[in-house]
Coordinates of C-alpha atoms in Angstrom, one line a residue:
M1 CA 0.0 0.0 0.0
V2 CA 3.0 2.3 0.7
I3 CA 3.8 2.6 -3.1
Y4 CA 0.2 3.7 -3.8
L5 CA 0.3 6.2 -1.3
I6 CA 3.6 7.6 -2.4
N7 CA 2.2 8.0 -5.8
M8 CA -0.9 9.8 -4.6
M9 CA 1.4 12.2 -2.5
L10 CA 3.6 12.9 -5.7
L11 CA 0.4 13.7 -7.6
I12 CA -0.6 16.3 -4.8
A13 CA 3.0 17.6 -4.8
W14 CA 3.0 17.9 -8.7
A15 CA -0.4 19.5 -8.5
F16 CA 0.8 22.2 -6.0
L17 CA 3.7 23.1 -8.3
L18 CA 2.0 22.9 -11.7
L19 CA -1.9 23.7 -11.3
R20 CA -1.8 26.9 -9.3
D21 CA -3.3 30.0 -10.9
D22 CA 0.4 31.5 -10.9
G23 CA 1.8 28.1 -12.0
I24 CA 4.0 27.6 -15.0
R25 CA 2.7 27.7 -18.6
H26 CA 1.1 24.6 -19.8
G27 CA 1.1 23.4 -16.2
K28 CA -2.1 21.2 -16.7
A29 CA -0.6 19.5 -19.7
L30 CA 2.7 18.9 -17.7
F31 CA 0.8 17.6 -14.7
V32 CA -1.3 15.2 -16.6
S33 CA 1.7 13.9 -18.5
I34 CA 3.6 13.2 -15.2
A35 CA 0.6 11.7 -13.5
T36 CA 0.1 9.4 -16.5
L37 CA 3.8 8.4 -16.5
Q38 CA 3.7 7.5 -12.9
W39 CA 0.6 5.1 -13.4
I40 CA 2.2 3.6 -16.5
V41 CA 5.2 2.8 -14.3
L42 CA 3.0 1.2 -11.6
S43 CA 0.9 -0.7 -14.1
G44 CA 3.7 -1.9 -16.5
F45 CA 6.2 -2.8 -13.9
R46 CA 4.1 -4.7 -11.5
H47 CA 4.8 -8.1 -10.2
V48 CA 2.6 -10.9 -11.8
S49 CA 1.1 -11.6 -8.4
V50 CA -0.3 -8.0 -8.4
G51 CA -3.8 -8.1 -9.8
A52 CA -6.3 -11.0 -9.8
D53 CA -5.9 -11.8 -13.3
T54 CA -2.4 -10.8 -14.2
L55 CA -1.1 -14.5 -14.0
Q56 CA -3.9 -15.9 -15.9
Y57 CA -3.2 -13.3 -18.8
K58 CA 0.4 -14.4 -18.7
W59 CA -0.8 -18.0 -19.6
M60 CA -2.8 -16.7 -22.5
F61 CA 0.2 -14.6 -23.8
D62 CA 2.4 -17.7 -23.6
E63 CA -0.2 -19.9 -25.5
T64 CA -0.5 -17.2 -28.2
K65 CA 3.2 -17.7 -29.0
A66 CA 2.6 -21.1 -30.4
I67 CA -0.5 -20.0 -32.6
S68 CA 0.1 -19.2 -36.2
W69 CA -1.0 -16.0 -37.8
N70 CA -3.0 -18.0 -40.2
R71 CA -4.9 -19.8 -37.5
L72 CA -5.6 -16.6 -35.7
G73 CA -6.9 -15.0 -38.7
E74 CA -9.1 -17.9 -39.5
N75 CA -10.5 -17.8 -35.9
F76 CA -11.2 -14.1 -36.2
V77 CA -13.2 -14.5 -39.2
A78 CA -15.0 -17.6 -38.1
I79 CA -16.0 -16.2 -34.7
L80 CA -17.2 -12.8 -36.0
F81 CA -18.8 -14.0 -39.2
G82 CA -19.1 -17.7 -39.2
D83 CA -20.9 -20.1 -36.7
V84 CA -17.7 -21.1 -34.7
E85 CA -18.0 -20.5 -30.9
G86 CA -15.5 -18.3 -29.5
R87 CA -15.0 -14.8 -28.1
D88 CA -12.7 -11.9 -28.0
P89 CA -10.6 -12.8 -31.2
G90 CA -9.2 -9.4 -31.5
Y91 CA -7.4 -9.8 -28.2
Y92 CA -5.4 -12.7 -29.7
I93 CA -4.4 -10.7 -32.8
L94 CA -3.4 -7.8 -30.5
Q95 CA -1.1 -10.2 -28.3
K96 CA 0.4 -11.6 -31.6
T97 CA 1.1 -8.1 -32.9
T98 CA 2.9 -7.0 -29.7
Q99 CA 5.0 -10.3 -29.9
L100 CA 6.5 -9.0 -33.1
M101 CA 8.2 -6.6 -30.9
T102 CA 8.7 -8.7 -27.7
D103 CA 7.7 -11.9 -26.3
N104 CA 8.5 -10.8 -22.7
Y105 CA 5.3 -10.6 -20.8
Q106 CA 6.6 -7.8 -18.5
W107 CA 7.2 -5.7 -21.6
Y108 CA 3.7 -6.6 -22.7
L109 CA 2.2 -5.3 -19.5
L110 CA 4.1 -2.0 -20.1
I111 CA 2.6 -1.9 -23.7
V112 CA -0.9 -2.5 -22.3
A113 CA -0.5 0.2 -19.7
I114 CA 0.6 2.7 -22.4
L115 CA -2.3 1.7 -24.6
F116 CA -4.7 2.4 -21.9
L117 CA -3.2 5.3 -19.9
V118 CA -2.1 7.6 -22.8
P119 CA -5.7 7.9 -24.0
F120 CA -6.8 8.2 -20.4
G121 CA -4.4 11.0 -19.8
V122 CA -5.6 12.7 -23.0
W123 CA -9.4 12.2 -21.8
I124 CA -8.6 13.7 -18.4
Y125 CA -6.6 16.7 -20.0
R126 CA -9.5 17.6 -22.5
N127 CA -12.5 17.1 -20.2
S128 CA -11.4 17.5 -16.5
T129 CA -11.6 20.9 -14.9
E130 CA -9.6 19.4 -11.9
P131 CA -7.2 17.0 -13.2
L132 CA -5.7 16.2 -9.7
L133 CA -9.0 15.2 -8.4
S134 CA -9.7 13.1 -11.3
F135 CA -6.3 11.3 -11.0
I136 CA -7.0 10.9 -7.2
I137 CA -10.4 9.1 -8.0
F138 CA -8.7 6.9 -10.4
S139 CA -6.0 6.1 -7.9
T140 CA -8.5 5.1 -5.2
L141 CA -11.6 3.7 -6.9
F142 CA -10.6 2.7 -10.5
Y143 CA -6.9 1.7 -10.5
A144 CA -7.6 -1.8 -9.2
F145 CA -9.3 -2.7 -12.5
F146 CA -8.0 -0.6 -15.2
A147 CA -4.4 -0.5 -14.0
I148 CA -3.7 -4.0 -12.5
T149 CA -6.4 -6.5 -13.4
G150 CA -8.6 -6.7 -16.4
I151 CA -6.5 -6.4 -19.5
R152 CA -9.0 -7.3 -22.2
Q153 CA -11.6 -4.8 -20.8
T154 CA -9.0 -2.3 -20.0
L155 CA -8.0 -2.1 -23.7
A156 CA -11.7 -2.3 -24.8
T157 CA -12.5 0.8 -22.5
A158 CA -9.5 2.8 -23.9
I159 CA -11.0 2.2 -27.5
A160 CA -14.7 2.6 -26.8
V161 CA -14.9 5.0 -24.1
L162 CA -11.7 7.1 -23.9
I163 CA -11.6 7.3 -27.8
G164 CA -15.3 6.9 -28.5
Y165 CA -16.4 9.7 -26.2
Y166 CA -14.6 12.2 -28.5
F167 CA -17.0 11.0 -31.3
I168 CA -19.8 11.4 -29.1
Q169 CA -18.9 15.0 -28.4
Q170 CA -18.6 15.6 -32.2
R171 CA -21.9 13.8 -32.8
R172 CA -20.2 11.5 -35.5
F173 CA -22.1 8.2 -35.1
W174 CA -20.2 6.1 -37.7
P175 CA -16.7 6.7 -36.3
F176 CA -18.0 6.1 -33.0
L177 CA -19.7 2.7 -33.9
A178 CA -16.5 1.7 -35.6
V179 CA -14.4 2.1 -32.5
V180 CA -16.9 0.3 -30.3
L181 CA -17.2 -2.6 -32.6
L182 CA -13.3 -2.7 -32.9
A183 CA -13.4 -2.8 -29.0
A184 CA -15.9 -5.4 -28.9
T185 CA -13.5 -7.8 -30.8
I186 CA -11.3 -7.4 -27.7
H187 CA -14.0 -7.7 -25.1
K188 CA -17.6 -8.1 -26.2
S189 CA -19.1 -6.2 -23.2
A190 CA -18.0 -3.1 -25.0
L191 CA -21.2 -3.3 -27.0
V192 CA -23.2 -2.0 -23.9
F193 CA -21.5 1.3 -24.5
I194 CA -23.4 1.8 -28.0
P195 CA -26.7 3.2 -26.4
F196 CA -24.8 6.0 -24.7
Y197 CA -24.4 7.7 -28.0
F198 CA -28.0 8.3 -28.1
L199 CA -28.6 8.8 -24.4
A200 CA -25.6 11.1 -23.7
T201 CA -27.3 14.3 -24.8
K202 CA -30.7 13.4 -23.2
T203 CA -31.9 16.6 -21.3
I204 CA -31.9 16.2 -17.6
T205 CA -35.7 17.1 -16.9
T206 CA -37.6 16.5 -13.8
R207 CA -39.9 13.9 -15.7
Y208 CA -36.7 12.0 -17.0
L209 CA -35.2 11.9 -13.5
L210 CA -38.6 10.6 -12.1
F211 CA -38.7 7.8 -14.8
M212 CA -35.1 6.8 -14.0
G213 CA -35.9 6.9 -10.3
A214 CA -38.7 4.3 -11.0
L215 CA -36.7 2.3 -13.5
I216 CA -33.6 1.7 -11.3
P217 CA -35.5 -0.1 -8.3
F218 CA -37.5 -2.1 -10.9
L219 CA -34.1 -3.3 -12.5
F220 CA -33.0 -4.2 -9.1
V221 CA -36.2 -6.3 -8.4
F222 CA -35.8 -8.1 -11.8
R223 CA -32.1 -8.3 -11.7
I224 CA -31.9 -12.0 -12.3
Q225 CA -33.8 -11.6 -15.6
L226 CA -31.5 -8.7 -16.4
F227 CA -28.5 -10.8 -15.6
E228 CA -29.8 -13.7 -17.9
L229 CA -30.5 -11.2 -20.8
F230 CA -26.9 -9.9 -20.6
R231 CA -25.4 -13.4 -20.4
M232 CA -27.4 -14.3 -23.5
I233 CA -26.3 -11.2 -25.5
S234 CA -22.6 -11.2 -24.3
G235 CA -21.9 -14.8 -24.6
Y236 CA -20.2 -14.9 -21.3
D237 CA -22.0 -18.1 -19.9
E238 CA -19.2 -18.5 -17.2
Y239 CA -20.7 -15.6 -15.1
E240 CA -22.5 -17.5 -12.4
Y241 CA -24.5 -16.7 -9.5
Y242 CA -22.9 -15.8 -6.4
A243 CA -24.4 -16.2 -2.9
G244 CA -24.0 -13.0 -0.9
A245 CA -22.9 -11.0 -4.0
G246 CA -23.0 -7.3 -3.8
T247 CA -21.1 -4.1 -4.0
L248 CA -22.8 -2.3 -1.1
N249 CA -20.0 0.3 -0.5
F250 CA -19.7 1.3 -4.0
S251 CA -23.4 1.3 -4.5
L252 CA -24.0 3.7 -1.7
M253 CA -21.2 6.0 -2.9
L254 CA -22.6 6.0 -6.4
L255 CA -26.2 6.8 -5.1
A256 CA -24.7 9.5 -2.7
I257 CA -22.9 11.1 -5.8
T258 CA -26.0 10.9 -7.9
G259 CA -28.0 12.5 -5.3
V260 CA -25.7 15.5 -4.8
A261 CA -25.2 15.8 -8.6
I262 CA -29.1 15.9 -9.3
W263 CA -29.3 18.6 -6.7
R264 CA -26.4 20.7 -8.3
R265 CA -27.2 19.8 -11.9
E266 CA -28.5 23.3 -13.0
Q267 CA -25.3 25.1 -11.8
M268 CA -23.1 22.4 -13.3
I269 CA -24.8 22.3 -16.8
A270 CA -24.8 26.2 -16.9
A271 CA -21.0 26.2 -16.4
N272 CA -20.4 23.1 -18.7
P273 CA -23.0 21.7 -21.0
N274 CA -21.0 18.4 -21.2
V275 CA -22.1 17.7 -17.7
T276 CA -25.4 16.4 -19.2
H277 CA -23.2 13.5 -20.7
Y278 CA -21.6 12.8 -17.2
L279 CA -25.0 12.6 -15.5
N280 CA -26.5 10.3 -18.1
A281 CA -23.7 8.0 -17.8
L282 CA -24.0 7.9 -14.0
L283 CA -27.6 7.1 -14.4
L284 CA -26.7 4.3 -16.8
A285 CA -24.2 2.9 -14.4
L286 CA -27.0 2.8 -11.8
C287 CA -29.2 0.8 -14.2
F288 CA -26.5 -1.9 -14.6
L289 CA -25.5 -1.9 -10.9
P290 CA -28.1 -4.5 -9.9
L291 CA -26.1 -7.1 -11.8
T292 CA -23.2 -6.7 -9.3
F293 CA -25.6 -8.1 -6.7
I294 CA -25.6 -11.4 -8.5
N295 CA -21.9 -11.5 -9.8
P296 CA -19.3 -9.0 -8.7
S297 CA -17.6 -9.4 -12.1
M298 CA -20.5 -7.5 -13.6
M299 CA -18.9 -4.4 -12.2
R300 CA -17.0 -4.3 -15.4
V301 CA -20.2 -3.5 -17.2
V302 CA -20.9 -0.7 -14.7
Q303 CA -17.5 0.8 -15.2
Y304 CA -18.1 1.7 -18.8
F305 CA -20.4 4.5 -17.5
S306 CA -19.2 4.9 -13.8
I307 CA -15.7 6.0 -15.1
F308 CA -17.4 9.3 -16.0
I309 CA -17.4 10.3 -12.3
M310 CA -13.9 11.2 -12.6
L311 CA -15.2 14.2 -14.8
L312 CA -18.4 14.6 -12.9
I313 CA -17.0 15.1 -9.4
P314 CA -14.7 18.1 -10.4
E315 CA -17.7 19.8 -12.0
L316 CA -19.7 19.0 -8.8
I317 CA -17.1 20.7 -6.6
R318 CA -16.8 23.5 -9.0
S319 CA -20.5 24.2 -8.6
F320 CA -20.2 25.5 -5.0
D321 CA -19.3 28.9 -3.9
Q322 CA -15.7 29.7 -3.5
R323 CA -16.0 29.6 0.4
E324 CA -17.5 26.1 0.3
R325 CA -15.4 24.8 -2.7
L326 CA -12.2 24.1 -0.6
L327 CA -14.1 22.3 2.3
V328 CA -16.0 20.1 -0.3
Y329 CA -12.7 19.4 -2.3
Y330 CA -10.7 18.4 0.8
T331 CA -13.6 16.4 2.3
A332 CA -13.8 14.4 -1.0
V333 CA -10.2 13.8 -1.3
T334 CA -9.9 12.6 2.5
M335 CA -12.9 10.3 2.1
L336 CA -11.4 8.7 -1.0
V337 CA -8.0 8.2 0.6
L338 CA -9.6 6.7 3.8
L339 CA -11.7 4.5 1.7
F340 CA -8.7 3.3 -0.3
A341 CA -6.6 2.7 2.9
R342 CA -9.3 0.5 4.4
Y343 CA -8.7 -2.3 1.9
Q344 CA -4.8 -2.1 2.5
P345 CA -3.9 -3.2 -1.2
V346 CA -0.5 -4.8 -1.7
Y347 CA 1.9 -3.8 -4.5
Q348 CA 5.2 -5.1 -5.7
F349 CA 7.4 -4.4 -8.6
F350 CA 8.5 -7.2 -10.9
W351 CA 11.9 -7.3 -9.5
Q352 CA 10.8 -7.8 -5.8
Q353 CA 10.5 -11.2 -4.3

């Protein structure tokens, strides 16, 4: 846990030097670049024991070395356009492509870190009004999945969400659809992001909020049927029912953020119209949240939308008066760090025993 805390302290120190009103020129770009580099180092140089799936992905990486390009190409076409059962053929193509440069798994982890975190840094730079807070949120709530665990969905998120959101902002449907379909060859769950193109700009009216307020409890009551529908569409039949499954802390936090965001929505949207996108993403995250009470792995679906709280919370804090803003800011950072420290995550670099 010490390494993670040092990383966060360095982020705060860099922000103090670079993000002040009287800071250096291009301070935001420099801060985001340094913060991104720090996370590339942590993600790319981690030990294979760090992350629930890191070792499993090593086995997949090693198996791909023995598969020919012809077989990978045939499988890709057969799975996507034929009647052959299989999934995520694009991921094996990606692995094989990186093996043209290196067959060392540690270097592969570094490549994956770069492929996700560089688009992530650009996404934060373009859209976040408080990049330090966005990186603190990532470093406490999202790092465990995107930086050290789910390689396939991490890459799919980089393509579908971090790149695809640009096309949502530009209202360019066909390029957006193309990148999501590309992401779906790496992890099929990326397809759930397609409806966001149409819902992102939905006006946040009282009637709409009342409808969503009724829909979300309804989906929770019928979460089993929703779970079966998702399994049928996605093809991930290995997702089973877990007794006692649930993400209570995350769910309560997401509900609290939603409540405060709805309260401050008018001030936020007036300052930044893109807040409408972030609020709609949050509401979609709540719609998929009941799935996590059947199988915790369903959090990977929620995260296609909950990732937008890294952009929403800075806008939420900015909506308060100057006197209140610092109090809300430091309260939010303190709560995030305390929530993170509660789980005492372990980290090791690859050279450590």
